[in-house]
PDB file of C-alpha atoms in Angstrom:
ATOM      1  CA  MET A   1      -0.201   0.059  -0.121  1.00  0.00           C
ATOM      2  CA  LEU A   2       2.518   2.538   0.437  1.00  0.00           C
ATOM      3  CA  ARG A   3       4.693   1.809  -2.193  1.00  0.00           C
ATOM      4  CA  HIS A   4       1.575   2.690  -4.278  1.00  0.00           C
ATOM      5  CA  ARG A   5       0.901   6.213  -2.524  1.00  0.00           C
ATOM      6  CA  HIS A   6       4.847   6.945  -3.397  1.00  0.00           C
ATOM      7  CA  ASP A   7       4.379   5.714  -6.823  1.00  0.00           C
ATOM      8  CA  LEU A   8       1.290   8.219  -6.446  1.00  0.00           C
ATOM      9  CA  GLN A   9       3.361  11.178  -5.405  1.00  0.00           C
ATOM     10  CA  ARG A  10       5.605  10.470  -7.188  1.00  0.00           C
ATOM     11  CA  LEU A  11       3.257  11.053 -10.652  1.00  0.00           C
ATOM     12  CA  SER A  12       1.322  13.801  -8.905  1.00  0.00           C
ATOM     13  CA  ASP A  13       0.892  17.523 -10.724  1.00  0.00           C
ATOM     14  CA  SER A  14       3.488  18.833  -9.105  1.00  0.00           C
ATOM     15  CA  SER A  15       3.527  22.031 -11.233  1.00  0.00           C
ATOM     16  CA  LEU A  16       0.866  24.197  -8.786  1.00  0.00           C
ATOM     17  CA  GLU A  17       3.123  22.981  -6.447  1.00  0.00           C
ATOM     18  CA  SER A  18       4.611  26.259  -4.757  1.00  0.00           C
ATOM     19  CA  PRO A  19       8.699  26.002  -3.223  1.00  0.00           C
ATOM     20  CA  ALA A  20       7.312  24.784   0.371  1.00  0.00           C
ATOM     21  CA  GLY A  21       5.595  21.564  -1.301  1.00  0.00           C
ATOM     22  CA  LYS A  22       2.280  23.009  -0.468  1.00  0.00           C
ATOM     23  CA  PRO A  23      -0.512  23.804  -3.442  1.00  0.00           C
ATOM     24  CA  ASP A  24      -0.146  26.913  -4.674  1.00  0.00           C
ATOM     25  CA  ARG A  25      -3.994  27.842  -5.698  1.00  0.00           C
ATOM     26  CA  TRP A  26      -4.383  30.939  -4.576  1.00  0.00           C
ATOM     27  CA  PRO A  27      -3.637  34.292  -4.988  1.00  0.00           C
ATOM     28  CA  THR A  28      -0.392  35.457  -3.019  1.00  0.00           C
ATOM     29  CA  ALA A  29      -0.510  38.833  -0.683  1.00  0.00           C
ATOM     30  CA  SER A  30       1.439  40.433  -2.825  1.00  0.00           C
ATOM     31  CA  THR A  31      -0.958  39.891  -6.063  1.00  0.00           C
ATOM     32  CA  LEU A  32      -3.808  40.852  -4.724  1.00  0.00           C
ATOM     33  CA  ALA A  33      -2.183  44.005  -3.397  1.00  0.00           C
ATOM     34  CA  LEU A  34      -1.039  44.535  -7.033  1.00  0.00           C
ATOM     35  CA  ALA A  35      -3.985  44.009  -8.217  1.00  0.00           C
ATOM     36  CA  ALA A  36      -5.764  46.654  -5.517  1.00  0.00           C
ATOM     37  CA  LEU A  37      -3.081  49.197  -6.866  1.00  0.00           C
ATOM     38  CA  ALA A  38      -4.422  48.701 -10.118  1.00  0.00           C
ATOM     39  CA  VAL A  39      -7.947  49.483  -9.021  1.00  0.00           C
ATOM     40  CA  ALA A  40      -6.793  52.167  -6.721  1.00  0.00           C
ATOM     41  CA  TRP A  41      -4.703  53.581 -10.061  1.00  0.00           C
ATOM     42  CA  PHE A  42      -8.285  53.215 -12.358  1.00  0.00           C
ATOM     43  CA  PHE A  43     -10.549  55.333  -9.977  1.00  0.00           C
ATOM     44  CA  LEU A  44      -7.636  57.661  -9.224  1.00  0.00           C
ATOM     45  CA  GLY A  45      -6.949  58.185 -13.528  1.00  0.00           C
ATOM     46  CA  SER A  46     -10.311  58.699 -14.041  1.00  0.00           C
ATOM     47  CA  ALA A  47     -11.521  60.330 -11.799  1.00  0.00           C
ATOM     48  CA  SER A  48      -8.689  63.336 -12.171  1.00  0.00           C
ATOM     49  CA  LEU A  49      -9.654  62.638 -16.458  1.00  0.00           C
ATOM     50  CA  SER A  50     -13.381  63.578 -15.608  1.00  0.00           C
ATOM     51  CA  ALA A  51     -12.340  66.653 -13.029  1.00  0.00           C
ATOM     52  CA  ALA A  52     -10.064  67.772 -15.787  1.00  0.00           C
ATOM     53  CA  ILE A  53     -12.814  67.648 -18.856  1.00  0.00           C
ATOM     54  CA  GLY A  54     -14.843  69.583 -16.222  1.00  0.00           C
ATOM     55  CA  ARG A  55     -12.044  72.365 -16.044  1.00  0.00           C
ATOM     56  CA  GLY A  56     -11.889  72.769 -19.420  1.00  0.00           C
ATOM     57  CA  THR A  57      -7.767  73.856 -18.952  1.00  0.00           C
ATOM     58  CA  LEU A  58      -6.505  71.378 -20.369  1.00  0.00           C
ATOM     59  CA  SER A  59      -6.731  70.845 -24.852  1.00  0.00           C
ATOM     60  CA  PRO A  60      -8.544  67.409 -26.173  1.00  0.00           C
ATOM     61  CA  THR A  61      -5.001  66.804 -27.296  1.00  0.00           C
ATOM     62  CA  ALA A  62      -3.945  66.956 -24.119  1.00  0.00           C
ATOM     63  CA  LEU A  63      -6.529  65.103 -22.814  1.00  0.00           C
ATOM     64  CA  ALA A  64      -5.936  62.002 -24.748  1.00  0.00           C
ATOM     65  CA  ILE A  65      -2.607  62.024 -24.280  1.00  0.00           C
ATOM     66  CA  LEU A  66      -3.418  61.998 -20.146  1.00  0.00           C
ATOM     67  CA  GLY A  67      -6.115  59.177 -21.116  1.00  0.00           C
ATOM     68  CA  VAL A  68      -3.938  57.437 -23.015  1.00  0.00           C
ATOM     69  CA  LEU A  69      -1.264  57.163 -20.551  1.00  0.00           C
ATOM     70  CA  THR A  70      -3.129  56.348 -17.080  1.00  0.00           C
ATOM     71  CA  MET A  71      -4.631  53.330 -19.324  1.00  0.00           C
ATOM     72  CA  ALA A  72      -0.807  52.355 -20.144  1.00  0.00           C
ATOM     73  CA  ASN A  73      -0.269  52.918 -16.153  1.00  0.00           C
ATOM     74  CA  LEU A  74      -3.581  50.602 -15.965  1.00  0.00           C
ATOM     75  CA  GLY A  75      -1.925  48.110 -17.777  1.00  0.00           C
ATOM     76  CA  LEU A  76       0.957  47.609 -16.678  1.00  0.00           C
ATOM     77  CA  LEU A  77      -0.098  47.657 -13.302  1.00  0.00           C
ATOM     78  CA  ILE A  78      -2.055  44.466 -14.443  1.00  0.00           C
ATOM     79  CA  LEU A  79       0.376  42.915 -16.307  1.00  0.00           C
ATOM     80  CA  ALA A  80       3.596  44.014 -12.789  1.00  0.00           C
ATOM     81  CA  ALA A  81       0.499  41.350 -10.893  1.00  0.00           C
ATOM     82  CA  VAL A  82       1.331  38.542 -13.082  1.00  0.00           C
ATOM     83  CA  ALA A  83       4.372  39.041 -13.017  1.00  0.00           C
ATOM     84  CA  SER A  84       4.956  39.527  -9.534  1.00  0.00           C
ATOM     85  CA  ARG A  85       4.254  35.619  -9.334  1.00  0.00           C
ATOM     86  CA  SER A  86       7.746  35.028 -10.770  1.00  0.00           C
ATOM     87  CA  SER A  87      10.661  34.512  -9.951  1.00  0.00           C
ATOM     88  CA  ARG A  88      12.472  35.128 -12.739  1.00  0.00           C
ATOM     89  CA  ARG A  89      14.970  37.902 -12.193  1.00  0.00           C
ATOM     90  CA  PRO A  90      13.428  40.572 -15.375  1.00  0.00           C
ATOM     91  CA  LEU A  91       9.802  40.031 -14.437  1.00  0.00           C
ATOM     92  CA  ARG A  92      10.783  40.706 -10.494  1.00  0.00           C
ATOM     93  CA  THR A  93      12.743  43.592 -11.908  1.00  0.00           C
ATOM     94  CA  PHE A  94      10.478  44.855 -13.908  1.00  0.00           C
ATOM     95  CA  VAL A  95       7.521  44.536 -11.091  1.00  0.00           C
ATOM     96  CA  VAL A  96       9.671  46.992  -8.686  1.00  0.00           C
ATOM     97  CA  VAL A  97      10.924  49.235 -11.328  1.00  0.00           C
ATOM     98  CA  VAL A  98       6.834  49.996 -12.043  1.00  0.00           C
ATOM     99  CA  LEU A  99       6.220  50.289  -8.646  1.00  0.00           C
ATOM    100  CA  GLY A 100       9.149  52.911  -8.726  1.00  0.00           C
ATOM    101  CA  LEU A 101       7.399  54.840 -11.039  1.00  0.00           C
ATOM    102  CA  ASN A 102       4.476  54.031  -9.512  1.00  0.00           C
ATOM    103  CA  ALA A 103       5.880  56.202  -5.762  1.00  0.00           C
ATOM    104  CA  VAL A 104       7.538  58.843  -8.016  1.00  0.00           C
ATOM    105  CA  THR A 105       5.240  60.121 -10.330  1.00  0.00           C
ATOM    106  CA  SER A 106       1.726  60.256  -7.050  1.00  0.00           C
ATOM    107  CA  VAL A 107       3.806  63.094  -5.528  1.00  0.00           C
ATOM    108  CA  THR A 108       5.448  65.133  -9.030  1.00  0.00           C
ATOM    109  CA  ASP A 109       2.883  67.236  -9.149  1.00  0.00           C
ATOM    110  CA  GLN A 110       0.676  68.743  -6.207  1.00  0.00           C
ATOM    111  CA  VAL A 111       0.401  66.457  -3.937  1.00  0.00           C
ATOM    112  CA  GLY A 112      -3.261  66.328  -1.711  1.00  0.00           C
ATOM    113  CA  LEU A 113      -4.604  62.956   0.838  1.00  0.00           C
ATOM    114  CA  ALA A 114      -5.298  60.745  -3.095  1.00  0.00           C
ATOM    115  CA  ASP A 115      -2.129  61.036  -3.594  1.00  0.00           C
ATOM    116  CA  ALA A 116      -0.330  60.892  -0.397  1.00  0.00           C
ATOM    117  CA  LEU A 117      -3.050  57.144  -0.008  1.00  0.00           C
ATOM    118  CA  TYR A 118      -1.986  55.996  -3.190  1.00  0.00           C
ATOM    119  CA  LEU A 119       1.906  56.682  -2.558  1.00  0.00           C
ATOM    120  CA  LEU A 120       1.185  54.543   0.805  1.00  0.00           C
ATOM    121  CA  LEU A 121      -0.774  51.527  -1.184  1.00  0.00           C
ATOM    122  CA  VAL A 122       2.213  51.793  -2.985  1.00  0.00           C
ATOM    123  CA  LEU A 123       4.794  51.556  -0.576  1.00  0.00           C
ATOM    124  CA  ILE A 124       3.082  48.903   1.294  1.00  0.00           C
ATOM    125  CA  THR A 125       2.624  46.813  -1.956  1.00  0.00           C
ATOM    126  CA  LEU A 126       6.065  47.490  -2.510  1.00  0.00           C
ATOM    127  CA  VAL A 127       7.084  45.651   0.773  1.00  0.00           C
ATOM    128  CA  LEU A 128       4.959  42.564   0.443  1.00  0.00           C
ATOM    129  CA  VAL A 129       6.639  42.083  -3.030  1.00  0.00           C
ATOM    130  CA  VAL A 130      10.102  41.875  -1.858  1.00  0.00           C
ATOM    131  CA  TYR A 131       9.631  40.459   1.441  1.00  0.00           C
ATOM    132  CA  GLY A 132       7.593  37.422  -0.517  1.00  0.00           C
ATOM    133  CA  TRP A 133      10.369  37.271  -2.617  1.00  0.00           C
ATOM    134  CA  ARG A 134      12.554  37.430   0.343  1.00  0.00           C
ATOM    135  CA  ARG A 135      11.356  35.093   2.187  1.00  0.00           C
ATOM    136  CA  GLY A 136      12.022  32.736  -0.439  1.00  0.00           C
ATOM    137  CA  SER A 137       8.687  31.789  -1.773  1.00  0.00           C
ATOM    138  CA  ARG A 138       6.384  34.092  -3.763  1.00  0.00           C
ATOM    139  CA  THR A 139       4.506  35.364   0.191  1.00  0.00           C
ATOM    140  CA  PRO A 140       1.728  33.453   1.961  1.00  0.00           C
ATOM    141  CA  THR A 141      -0.995  32.659  -0.155  1.00  0.00           C
ATOM    142  CA  PHE A 142      -4.245  32.644   1.238  1.00  0.00           C
ATOM    143  CA  GLY A 143      -6.797  29.583   2.495  1.00  0.00           C
ATOM    144  CA  ASP A 144      -3.428  27.685   3.632  1.00  0.00           C
TER     145      ASP A 144
END
């Protein structure tokens, strides 16, 4: 009986195994934090564009450029959430660069309460991502 059980373990699909040997089916804390950051960016970017349209201070070309940049950052945050689950160095570098750029750009103009809260969320996310990588795993998974 033990021999057959050992054979089943050897034949099981280990592609979903984390380095600790537990199934990695749940999103990690850093992935969820990056997803929350993307959602926050979507709402902040939309509110910023709506306010700029309401004020009428920007030209249509400037509004279009601002809209494209806002959506590009949203796409980068989504890609960073996916890349945060990887152990490859270039993808980890990509995640850190995206978070670093978001931190820098949140304080480059007039800083209000929303900017400060977004910066805090970026820094918390960066800590979660780096902590998960330093632990040797991808961060604790929810549901373990």
